[in-house]
């Protein structure tokens, strides 16, 4: 485990050098700008999903569209009372701190007692984890979602954590609200009716507050925005290495593979609920999110972090194969930077080497292989308990 942390810490500063050109501040919090502008529009009385008003208040590059449920804008309406750059800094700092505290709570619920030095080292490793680093650079919400999943696991399925099923169910559901495609992360709720009830009550309360605050018309607009998406699809040179996480990239049966993993996640979660393997179900559901999401990218890998940590803790406690989820963490961490390193420096730095073969090997990205291995390990453990 110390070796794993060392790998993440030592590469924390190297990743920005190969991940993007333009230095570690490129992209300028482009996702946060969408949230910030949405908050400014709410305060000014403009329609929430109108892209034009107030766009001048943020520096270039311009923001992406706001695609989340109306209620998600609430914290950003508060941040919108600040200037753009301080608001972005506050959001990123708060999100990283929340994710760090949530990971430490999850660790303690599995019987670990990190010292202050170890907790600080864990923070450095967390910030250096490539998907989290990318999240911080663009200001996305995935860190807050992953933090809620960690807290939910810590108070519901962890062997030495407090038993708070209603709170855990609510936290998991709130974590899914911004991005509904993360619903497989709710797999751990199936093993306890109290968790399901807590999640259902939280969702109902959130819906009532949202409709009361924004009105039915705004929610109809949100539904139209959600269904329309933002023009995702294949782009760029189809023969090139992907420079984002793209599961099943250039695989003819990619949709079928997503369907297989989605069906397996549902079926195995039901089996886990029957045999009492709720912690395995939590890990399985979290790991499934990047493998089944129709628009998975590097940010989606953040949502697999709780699953990787829970799978690692379970394997260590039960005398299994903790090296597999540990290697999966390293594979997820290094996947995108490795592809970028090969594309940027490989053929130019050593043209005599067989870079074509390397690129063909990397098309099936290490992160995809790592997540699939950890996913099916959890599935095997669940079926073994039948």
CSV table of C-alpha atoms in Angstrom, one decimal:
chain,number,residue,atom,x,y,z
A,1,UNK,CA,0.0,0.0,0.0
A,2,UNK,CA,2.9,2.3,0.7
A,3,UNK,CA,4.3,1.6,-2.7
A,4,UNK,CA,1.0,2.4,-4.3
A,5,UNK,CA,0.8,5.8,-2.4
A,6,UNK,CA,4.4,6.5,-3.4
A,7,UNK,CA,3.6,5.9,-7.1
A,8,UNK,CA,0.7,8.4,-7.0
A,9,UNK,CA,2.6,11.0,-5.0
A,10,UNK,CA,5.7,10.8,-7.2
A,11,UNK,CA,3.8,11.2,-10.4
A,12,UNK,CA,1.5,14.0,-9.1
A,13,UNK,CA,3.8,16.7,-10.5
A,14,UNK,CA,4.8,14.8,-13.7
A,15,UNK,CA,1.2,14.1,-14.9
A,16,UNK,CA,0.5,17.7,-16.0
A,17,UNK,CA,3.6,17.7,-18.2
A,18,UNK,CA,2.3,15.0,-20.4
A,19,UNK,CA,-1.5,15.3,-19.9
A,20,UNK,CA,-2.0,18.5,-21.8
A,21,UNK,CA,0.0,21.3,-23.5
A,22,UNK,CA,-0.1,24.7,-22.0
A,23,UNK,CA,0.8,23.8,-18.4
A,24,UNK,CA,-1.3,22.7,-15.5
A,25,UNK,CA,-3.8,25.6,-15.6
A,26,UNK,CA,-5.0,25.0,-19.1
A,27,UNK,CA,-8.8,24.7,-19.6
A,28,UNK,CA,-9.2,27.3,-16.8
A,29,UNK,CA,-12.0,25.6,-15.0
A,30,UNK,CA,-14.2,25.3,-18.1
A,31,UNK,CA,-16.9,23.1,-16.4
A,32,UNK,CA,-17.0,25.3,-13.3
A,33,UNK,CA,-17.7,28.3,-15.6
A,34,UNK,CA,-20.9,26.6,-16.7
A,35,UNK,CA,-21.9,26.2,-13.1
A,36,UNK,CA,-20.9,29.8,-12.2
A,37,UNK,CA,-22.8,31.3,-15.1
A,38,UNK,CA,-25.8,29.3,-14.2
A,39,UNK,CA,-25.6,30.6,-10.6
A,40,UNK,CA,-25.3,34.2,-12.0
A,41,UNK,CA,-28.3,33.7,-14.2
A,42,UNK,CA,-30.4,32.5,-11.3
A,43,UNK,CA,-29.4,35.5,-9.2
A,44,UNK,CA,-30.2,37.9,-12.1
A,45,UNK,CA,-33.5,36.3,-12.9
A,46,UNK,CA,-32.5,34.9,-16.3
A,47,UNK,CA,-33.6,31.4,-17.5
A,48,UNK,CA,-31.3,28.8,-16.0
A,49,UNK,CA,-30.6,26.9,-19.2
A,50,UNK,CA,-30.1,29.9,-21.5
A,51,UNK,CA,-26.4,30.0,-22.6
A,52,UNK,CA,-26.1,33.6,-23.7
A,53,UNK,CA,-26.8,35.9,-20.8
A,54,UNK,CA,-23.8,37.1,-18.7
A,55,UNK,CA,-21.3,35.0,-20.6
A,56,UNK,CA,-19.0,38.0,-20.6
A,57,UNK,CA,-18.4,37.7,-16.8
A,58,UNK,CA,-16.0,34.7,-17.2
A,59,UNK,CA,-12.6,34.8,-19.0
A,60,UNK,CA,-11.9,32.6,-22.0
A,61,UNK,CA,-12.1,29.7,-22.8
A,62,UNK,CA,-15.8,30.0,-22.6
A,63,UNK,CA,-18.0,27.7,-20.4
A,64,UNK,CA,-19.7,24.6,-21.6
A,65,UNK,CA,-23.5,24.3,-21.2
A,66,UNK,CA,-25.2,23.7,-17.9
A,67,UNK,CA,-26.7,20.2,-18.1
A,68,UNK,CA,-27.6,19.3,-14.5
A,69,UNK,CA,-31.0,19.3,-12.6
A,70,UNK,CA,-32.1,22.8,-11.5
A,71,UNK,CA,-31.5,22.1,-7.8
A,72,UNK,CA,-27.8,21.4,-8.5
A,73,UNK,CA,-27.3,25.1,-9.1
A,74,UNK,CA,-27.9,26.0,-5.5
A,75,UNK,CA,-24.3,26.0,-4.2
A,76,UNK,CA,-23.1,27.7,-7.4
A,77,UNK,CA,-25.7,30.5,-6.9
A,78,UNK,CA,-24.0,31.1,-3.5
A,79,UNK,CA,-20.5,31.0,-5.1
A,80,UNK,CA,-21.7,33.4,-7.9
A,81,UNK,CA,-21.8,36.2,-5.3
A,82,UNK,CA,-17.9,36.1,-5.6
A,83,UNK,CA,-15.8,37.0,-8.6
A,84,UNK,CA,-15.1,34.2,-11.0
A,85,UNK,CA,-11.6,33.2,-10.1
A,86,UNK,CA,-12.0,33.2,-6.3
A,87,UNK,CA,-15.3,31.3,-6.7
A,88,UNK,CA,-13.5,28.7,-8.8
A,89,UNK,CA,-10.7,28.4,-6.2
A,90,UNK,CA,-13.2,28.0,-3.4
A,91,UNK,CA,-15.1,25.3,-5.3
A,92,UNK,CA,-12.1,23.2,-6.1
A,93,UNK,CA,-10.6,23.5,-2.6
A,94,UNK,CA,-13.9,22.6,-1.0
A,95,UNK,CA,-14.5,19.7,-3.3
A,96,UNK,CA,-11.0,18.2,-2.8
A,97,UNK,CA,-11.3,18.7,1.0
A,98,UNK,CA,-14.6,16.9,1.0
A,99,UNK,CA,-13.4,14.0,-1.1
A,100,UNK,CA,-10.3,13.7,1.1
A,101,UNK,CA,-12.3,13.7,4.3
A,102,UNK,CA,-14.7,11.1,2.8
A,103,UNK,CA,-11.9,8.8,1.8
A,104,UNK,CA,-10.4,9.0,5.3
A,105,UNK,CA,-13.9,8.2,6.8
A,106,UNK,CA,-14.1,5.2,4.5
A,107,UNK,CA,-10.7,4.0,5.5
A,108,UNK,CA,-11.5,4.3,9.2
A,109,UNK,CA,-14.8,2.4,8.7
A,110,UNK,CA,-12.6,-0.5,7.4
A,111,UNK,CA,-10.5,-0.5,10.6
A,112,UNK,CA,-7.6,1.7,9.5
A,113,UNK,CA,-6.4,4.5,11.8
A,114,UNK,CA,-4.2,6.8,9.7
A,115,UNK,CA,-1.8,9.2,11.5
A,116,UNK,CA,-1.7,12.8,10.7
A,117,UNK,CA,1.3,12.2,8.4
A,118,UNK,CA,-0.4,9.3,6.6
A,119,UNK,CA,-3.6,11.4,6.2
A,120,UNK,CA,-1.5,14.2,4.7
A,121,UNK,CA,0.2,11.7,2.4
A,122,UNK,CA,-3.2,10.4,1.4
A,123,UNK,CA,-4.2,14.0,0.4
A,124,UNK,CA,-1.2,14.3,-1.8
A,125,UNK,CA,-1.9,11.0,-3.4
A,126,UNK,CA,-5.5,11.9,-3.9
A,127,UNK,CA,-4.7,15.2,-5.6
A,128,UNK,CA,-2.1,13.5,-7.7
A,129,UNK,CA,-4.5,10.8,-8.8
A,130,UNK,CA,-4.8,11.6,-12.5
A,131,UNK,CA,-8.7,11.7,-12.8
A,132,UNK,CA,-8.9,13.9,-9.7
A,133,UNK,CA,-6.2,16.2,-11.0
A,134,UNK,CA,-8.1,16.6,-14.2
A,135,UNK,CA,-11.3,17.2,-12.2
A,136,UNK,CA,-9.5,20.0,-10.3
A,137,UNK,CA,-8.3,21.6,-13.5
A,138,UNK,CA,-11.8,22.0,-15.0
A,139,UNK,CA,-13.8,22.2,-11.8
A,140,UNK,CA,-16.3,19.4,-12.5
A,141,UNK,CA,-18.7,18.0,-9.8
A,142,UNK,CA,-17.5,14.4,-10.0
A,143,UNK,CA,-15.3,14.8,-6.8
A,144,UNK,CA,-18.3,15.7,-4.7
A,145,UNK,CA,-20.3,12.7,-6.2
A,146,UNK,CA,-17.4,10.3,-5.3
A,147,UNK,CA,-17.2,11.8,-1.8
A,148,UNK,CA,-20.9,11.1,-1.2
A,149,UNK,CA,-20.4,7.5,-2.5
A,150,UNK,CA,-17.5,7.1,0.0
A,151,UNK,CA,-19.6,8.4,2.9
A,152,UNK,CA,-22.5,6.2,1.9
A,153,UNK,CA,-20.3,3.1,2.0
A,154,UNK,CA,-18.7,4.2,5.3
A,155,UNK,CA,-22.1,4.4,7.1
A,156,UNK,CA,-23.8,1.4,5.5
A,157,UNK,CA,-21.6,-1.5,4.4
A,158,UNK,CA,-18.2,-1.0,6.0
A,159,UNK,CA,-17.5,-3.6,8.7
A,160,UNK,CA,-16.4,-1.2,11.4
A,161,UNK,CA,-18.4,1.9,10.4
A,162,UNK,CA,-21.5,3.2,12.0
A,163,UNK,CA,-24.8,1.7,10.8
A,164,UNK,CA,-26.7,4.7,9.4
A,165,UNK,CA,-28.8,3.1,6.6
A,166,UNK,CA,-31.2,6.0,6.0
A,167,UNK,CA,-28.3,8.5,5.9
A,168,UNK,CA,-26.2,6.2,3.7
A,169,UNK,CA,-29.1,5.7,1.2
A,170,UNK,CA,-29.7,9.5,1.0
A,171,UNK,CA,-26.0,10.2,0.4
A,172,UNK,CA,-25.8,7.7,-2.4
A,173,UNK,CA,-28.9,9.1,-4.1
A,174,UNK,CA,-27.7,12.7,-3.8
A,175,UNK,CA,-24.4,11.6,-5.3
A,176,UNK,CA,-26.2,10.3,-8.4
A,177,UNK,CA,-28.5,13.4,-8.9
A,178,UNK,CA,-26.1,15.5,-10.9
A,179,UNK,CA,-25.3,12.7,-13.4
A,180,UNK,CA,-28.1,10.1,-13.6
A,181,UNK,CA,-25.9,7.7,-15.6
A,182,UNK,CA,-24.0,7.0,-12.3
A,183,UNK,CA,-27.1,5.1,-11.1
A,184,UNK,CA,-25.2,1.7,-10.9
A,185,UNK,CA,-23.4,3.2,-7.9
A,186,UNK,CA,-26.7,2.7,-6.0
A,187,UNK,CA,-26.2,-1.1,-6.1
A,188,UNK,CA,-25.4,-1.3,-2.4
A,189,UNK,CA,-28.9,0.1,-1.5
A,190,UNK,CA,-30.6,-3.1,-2.7
A,191,UNK,CA,-29.5,-5.1,0.3
A,192,UNK,CA,-31.4,-3.1,2.9
A,193,UNK,CA,-34.9,-1.6,2.6
A,194,UNK,CA,-33.9,1.2,5.0
A,195,UNK,CA,-31.3,2.3,2.6
A,196,UNK,CA,-33.7,2.3,-0.3
A,197,UNK,CA,-36.2,4.2,1.8
A,198,UNK,CA,-33.6,6.8,2.8
A,199,UNK,CA,-32.6,7.3,-0.8
A,200,UNK,CA,-36.2,7.5,-1.9
A,201,UNK,CA,-37.1,10.1,0.7
A,202,UNK,CA,-34.0,12.2,-0.1
A,203,UNK,CA,-35.0,12.1,-3.8
A,204,UNK,CA,-38.6,13.1,-3.1
A,205,UNK,CA,-37.5,15.9,-0.8
A,206,UNK,CA,-35.1,17.2,-3.3
A,207,UNK,CA,-37.7,17.1,-6.1
A,208,UNK,CA,-40.2,19.0,-4.0
A,209,UNK,CA,-37.7,21.7,-3.1
A,210,UNK,CA,-36.5,21.9,-6.7
A,211,UNK,CA,-40.0,22.3,-8.2
A,212,UNK,CA,-41.0,24.8,-5.5
A,213,UNK,CA,-37.9,26.9,-6.2
A,214,UNK,CA,-37.7,26.7,-10.0
A,215,UNK,CA,-41.1,25.8,-11.2
A,216,UNK,CA,-42.3,23.0,-13.5
A,217,UNK,CA,-41.4,24.8,-16.7
A,218,UNK,CA,-37.7,24.9,-15.8
A,219,UNK,CA,-37.8,21.1,-15.1
A,220,UNK,CA,-39.4,20.5,-18.5
A,221,UNK,CA,-36.6,22.5,-20.0
A,222,UNK,CA,-34.1,20.4,-18.1
A,223,UNK,CA,-35.6,17.2,-19.4
A,224,UNK,CA,-35.2,18.5,-22.9
A,225,UNK,CA,-31.6,19.5,-22.3
A,226,UNK,CA,-30.9,16.0,-20.8
A,227,UNK,CA,-32.4,14.2,-23.7
A,228,UNK,CA,-30.6,16.3,-26.2
A,229,UNK,CA,-27.2,16.0,-24.5
A,230,UNK,CA,-24.4,18.0,-26.0
A,231,UNK,CA,-23.5,16.4,-29.2
A,232,UNK,CA,-21.4,13.5,-27.9
A,233,UNK,CA,-20.1,11.0,-30.4
A,234,UNK,CA,-17.0,9.9,-32.3
A,235,UNK,CA,-14.6,12.7,-33.1
A,236,UNK,CA,-11.1,13.2,-34.4
A,237,UNK,CA,-8.9,10.7,-36.2
A,238,UNK,CA,-10.5,7.2,-35.7
A,239,UNK,CA,-7.0,5.6,-36.0
A,240,UNK,CA,-5.4,7.7,-33.3
A,241,UNK,CA,-5.0,6.8,-29.7
A,242,UNK,CA,-7.7,8.3,-27.4
A,243,UNK,CA,-6.5,11.2,-25.4
A,244,UNK,CA,-9.4,10.9,-22.9
A,245,UNK,CA,-10.6,7.7,-21.2
A,246,UNK,CA,-12.7,5.9,-23.8
A,247,UNK,CA,-13.8,2.4,-22.6
A,248,UNK,CA,-14.0,-0.1,-25.4
A,249,UNK,CA,-12.5,2.4,-27.9
A,250,UNK,CA,-12.6,1.2,-31.5
A,251,UNK,CA,-14.3,-2.1,-30.4
A,252,UNK,CA,-17.1,-3.1,-32.9
A,253,UNK,CA,-19.2,-4.5,-30.1
A,254,UNK,CA,-18.7,-1.6,-27.7
A,255,UNK,CA,-22.4,-1.1,-27.0
A,256,UNK,CA,-22.9,-4.8,-26.5
A,257,UNK,CA,-20.0,-4.8,-23.9
A,258,UNK,CA,-21.6,-1.9,-22.1
A,259,UNK,CA,-24.9,-3.9,-22.0
A,260,UNK,CA,-23.2,-7.0,-20.7
A,261,UNK,CA,-21.6,-5.0,-17.8
A,262,UNK,CA,-24.8,-3.2,-17.1
A,263,UNK,CA,-26.8,-6.5,-17.0
A,264,UNK,CA,-24.1,-8.1,-14.9
A,265,UNK,CA,-24.0,-5.2,-12.5
A,266,UNK,CA,-27.8,-5.4,-11.9
A,267,UNK,CA,-27.9,-9.2,-11.7
A,268,UNK,CA,-24.9,-9.5,-9.4
A,269,UNK,CA,-26.2,-6.7,-7.2
A,270,UNK,CA,-29.4,-8.7,-6.7
A,271,UNK,CA,-27.4,-11.7,-5.8
A,272,UNK,CA,-25.3,-9.7,-3.4
A,273,UNK,CA,-28.5,-8.5,-1.7
A,274,UNK,CA,-29.6,-12.1,-1.2
A,275,UNK,CA,-26.3,-13.4,0.2
A,276,UNK,CA,-25.4,-10.3,2.3
A,277,UNK,CA,-22.5,-9.1,0.2
A,278,UNK,CA,-23.5,-5.5,0.3
A,279,UNK,CA,-19.9,-4.1,0.4
A,280,UNK,CA,-19.1,-6.1,-2.7
A,281,UNK,CA,-22.2,-4.6,-4.4
A,282,UNK,CA,-21.0,-1.1,-3.5
A,283,UNK,CA,-17.6,-1.8,-5.1
A,284,UNK,CA,-19.2,-3.5,-8.1
A,285,UNK,CA,-21.7,-0.6,-8.7
A,286,UNK,CA,-19.1,2.1,-8.5
A,287,UNK,CA,-16.7,0.2,-10.8
A,288,UNK,CA,-19.5,-0.3,-13.3
A,289,UNK,CA,-20.2,3.4,-13.9
A,290,UNK,CA,-17.3,4.1,-16.3
A,291,UNK,CA,-17.8,0.7,-18.1
A,292,UNK,CA,-21.5,1.3,-18.8
A,293,UNK,CA,-21.8,5.1,-19.2
A,294,UNK,CA,-22.6,6.0,-22.8
A,295,UNK,CA,-20.5,9.1,-22.6
A,296,UNK,CA,-17.6,8.0,-20.3
A,297,UNK,CA,-14.5,10.1,-20.2
A,298,UNK,CA,-11.6,10.8,-17.8
A,299,UNK,CA,-13.9,12.5,-15.3
A,300,UNK,CA,-16.0,9.3,-15.0
A,301,UNK,CA,-13.0,7.5,-13.6
A,302,UNK,CA,-13.3,9.6,-10.4
A,303,UNK,CA,-16.6,7.8,-9.8
A,304,UNK,CA,-14.9,4.5,-9.8
A,305,UNK,CA,-12.5,5.5,-7.0
A,306,UNK,CA,-14.8,4.5,-4.1
A,307,UNK,CA,-15.3,1.1,-5.7
A,308,UNK,CA,-11.5,0.6,-6.1
A,309,UNK,CA,-10.9,1.5,-2.5
A,310,UNK,CA,-13.7,-0.7,-1.2
A,311,UNK,CA,-12.5,-3.6,-3.3
A,312,UNK,CA,-8.9,-3.1,-2.1
A,313,UNK,CA,-10.0,-3.0,1.6
A,314,UNK,CA,-12.2,-6.1,1.2
A,315,UNK,CA,-9.4,-8.1,-0.5
A,316,UNK,CA,-6.9,-7.1,2.2
A,317,UNK,CA,-9.3,-7.9,5.1
A,318,UNK,CA,-10.3,-11.3,3.7
A,319,UNK,CA,-6.8,-12.5,2.6
A,320,UNK,CA,-7.7,-12.3,-1.1
A,321,UNK,CA,-5.7,-10.6,-3.8
A,322,UNK,CA,-5.4,-6.9,-2.8
A,323,UNK,CA,-2.7,-6.5,-5.4
A,324,UNK,CA,-5.3,-6.7,-8.1
A,325,UNK,CA,-7.4,-3.6,-7.1
A,326,UNK,CA,-4.1,-1.9,-6.2
A,327,UNK,CA,-2.8,-2.4,-9.7
A,328,UNK,CA,-6.1,-1.3,-11.0
A,329,UNK,CA,-5.7,2.0,-9.2
A,330,UNK,CA,-2.3,2.4,-10.8
A,331,UNK,CA,-3.7,1.4,-14.2
A,332,UNK,CA,-6.5,4.0,-13.9
A,333,UNK,CA,-4.0,6.6,-12.8
A,334,UNK,CA,-1.6,6.1,-15.6
A,335,UNK,CA,-3.8,5.3,-18.5
A,336,UNK,CA,-4.5,8.7,-20.1
A,337,UNK,CA,-1.0,10.2,-19.4
A,338,UNK,CA,0.6,7.1,-20.9
A,339,UNK,CA,-1.4,7.5,-24.1
A,340,UNK,CA,-0.5,11.2,-24.3
A,341,UNK,CA,3.1,10.5,-23.6
A,342,UNK,CA,3.3,8.0,-26.4
A,343,UNK,CA,1.5,10.3,-28.8
A,344,UNK,CA,3.5,13.4,-27.9
A,345,UNK,CA,7.0,12.1,-27.5
A,346,UNK,CA,7.2,8.6,-28.7
A,347,UNK,CA,7.7,8.7,-32.5
A,348,UNK,CA,9.5,12.1,-32.3
A,349,UNK,CA,11.9,11.0,-29.5
A,350,UNK,CA,12.8,7.5,-30.8
A,351,UNK,CA,11.5,7.1,-34.3
A,352,UNK,CA,13.3,3.7,-34.8
A,353,UNK,CA,11.1,2.0,-32.2
A,354,UNK,CA,7.9,0.2,-33.2
A,355,UNK,CA,5.5,2.9,-32.0
A,356,UNK,CA,2.7,1.6,-34.2
A,357,UNK,CA,2.6,-1.7,-32.3
A,358,UNK,CA,2.7,0.3,-29.0
A,359,UNK,CA,-0.3,2.4,-30.1
A,360,UNK,CA,-2.2,-0.7,-31.2
A,361,UNK,CA,-1.6,-2.2,-27.8
A,362,UNK,CA,-2.7,1.0,-25.9
A,363,UNK,CA,-6.0,1.2,-27.9
A,364,UNK,CA,-7.4,-1.1,-25.3
A,365,UNK,CA,-6.6,1.4,-22.5
A,366,UNK,CA,-5.1,0.2,-19.2
A,367,UNK,CA,-7.9,1.9,-17.3
A,368,UNK,CA,-10.5,-0.2,-19.2
A,369,UNK,CA,-8.7,-3.4,-18.5
A,370,UNK,CA,-8.1,-2.4,-14.8
A,371,UNK,CA,-11.7,-1.6,-14.2
A,372,UNK,CA,-13.0,-4.7,-15.9
A,373,UNK,CA,-10.6,-6.9,-13.9
A,374,UNK,CA,-11.7,-5.3,-10.6
A,375,UNK,CA,-15.3,-5.5,-11.6
A,376,UNK,CA,-15.3,-9.2,-12.4
A,377,UNK,CA,-13.2,-9.9,-9.3
A,378,UNK,CA,-16.1,-8.4,-7.2
A,379,UNK,CA,-18.6,-10.4,-9.3
A,380,UNK,CA,-16.7,-13.7,-8.7
A,381,UNK,CA,-16.6,-13.0,-4.9
A,382,UNK,CA,-20.3,-12.4,-4.9
A,383,UNK,CA,-21.1,-15.6,-6.8
A,384,UNK,CA,-18.7,-17.5,-4.5
A,385,UNK,CA,-21.0,-16.7,-1.6
A,386,UNK,CA,-24.0,-18.3,-3.1
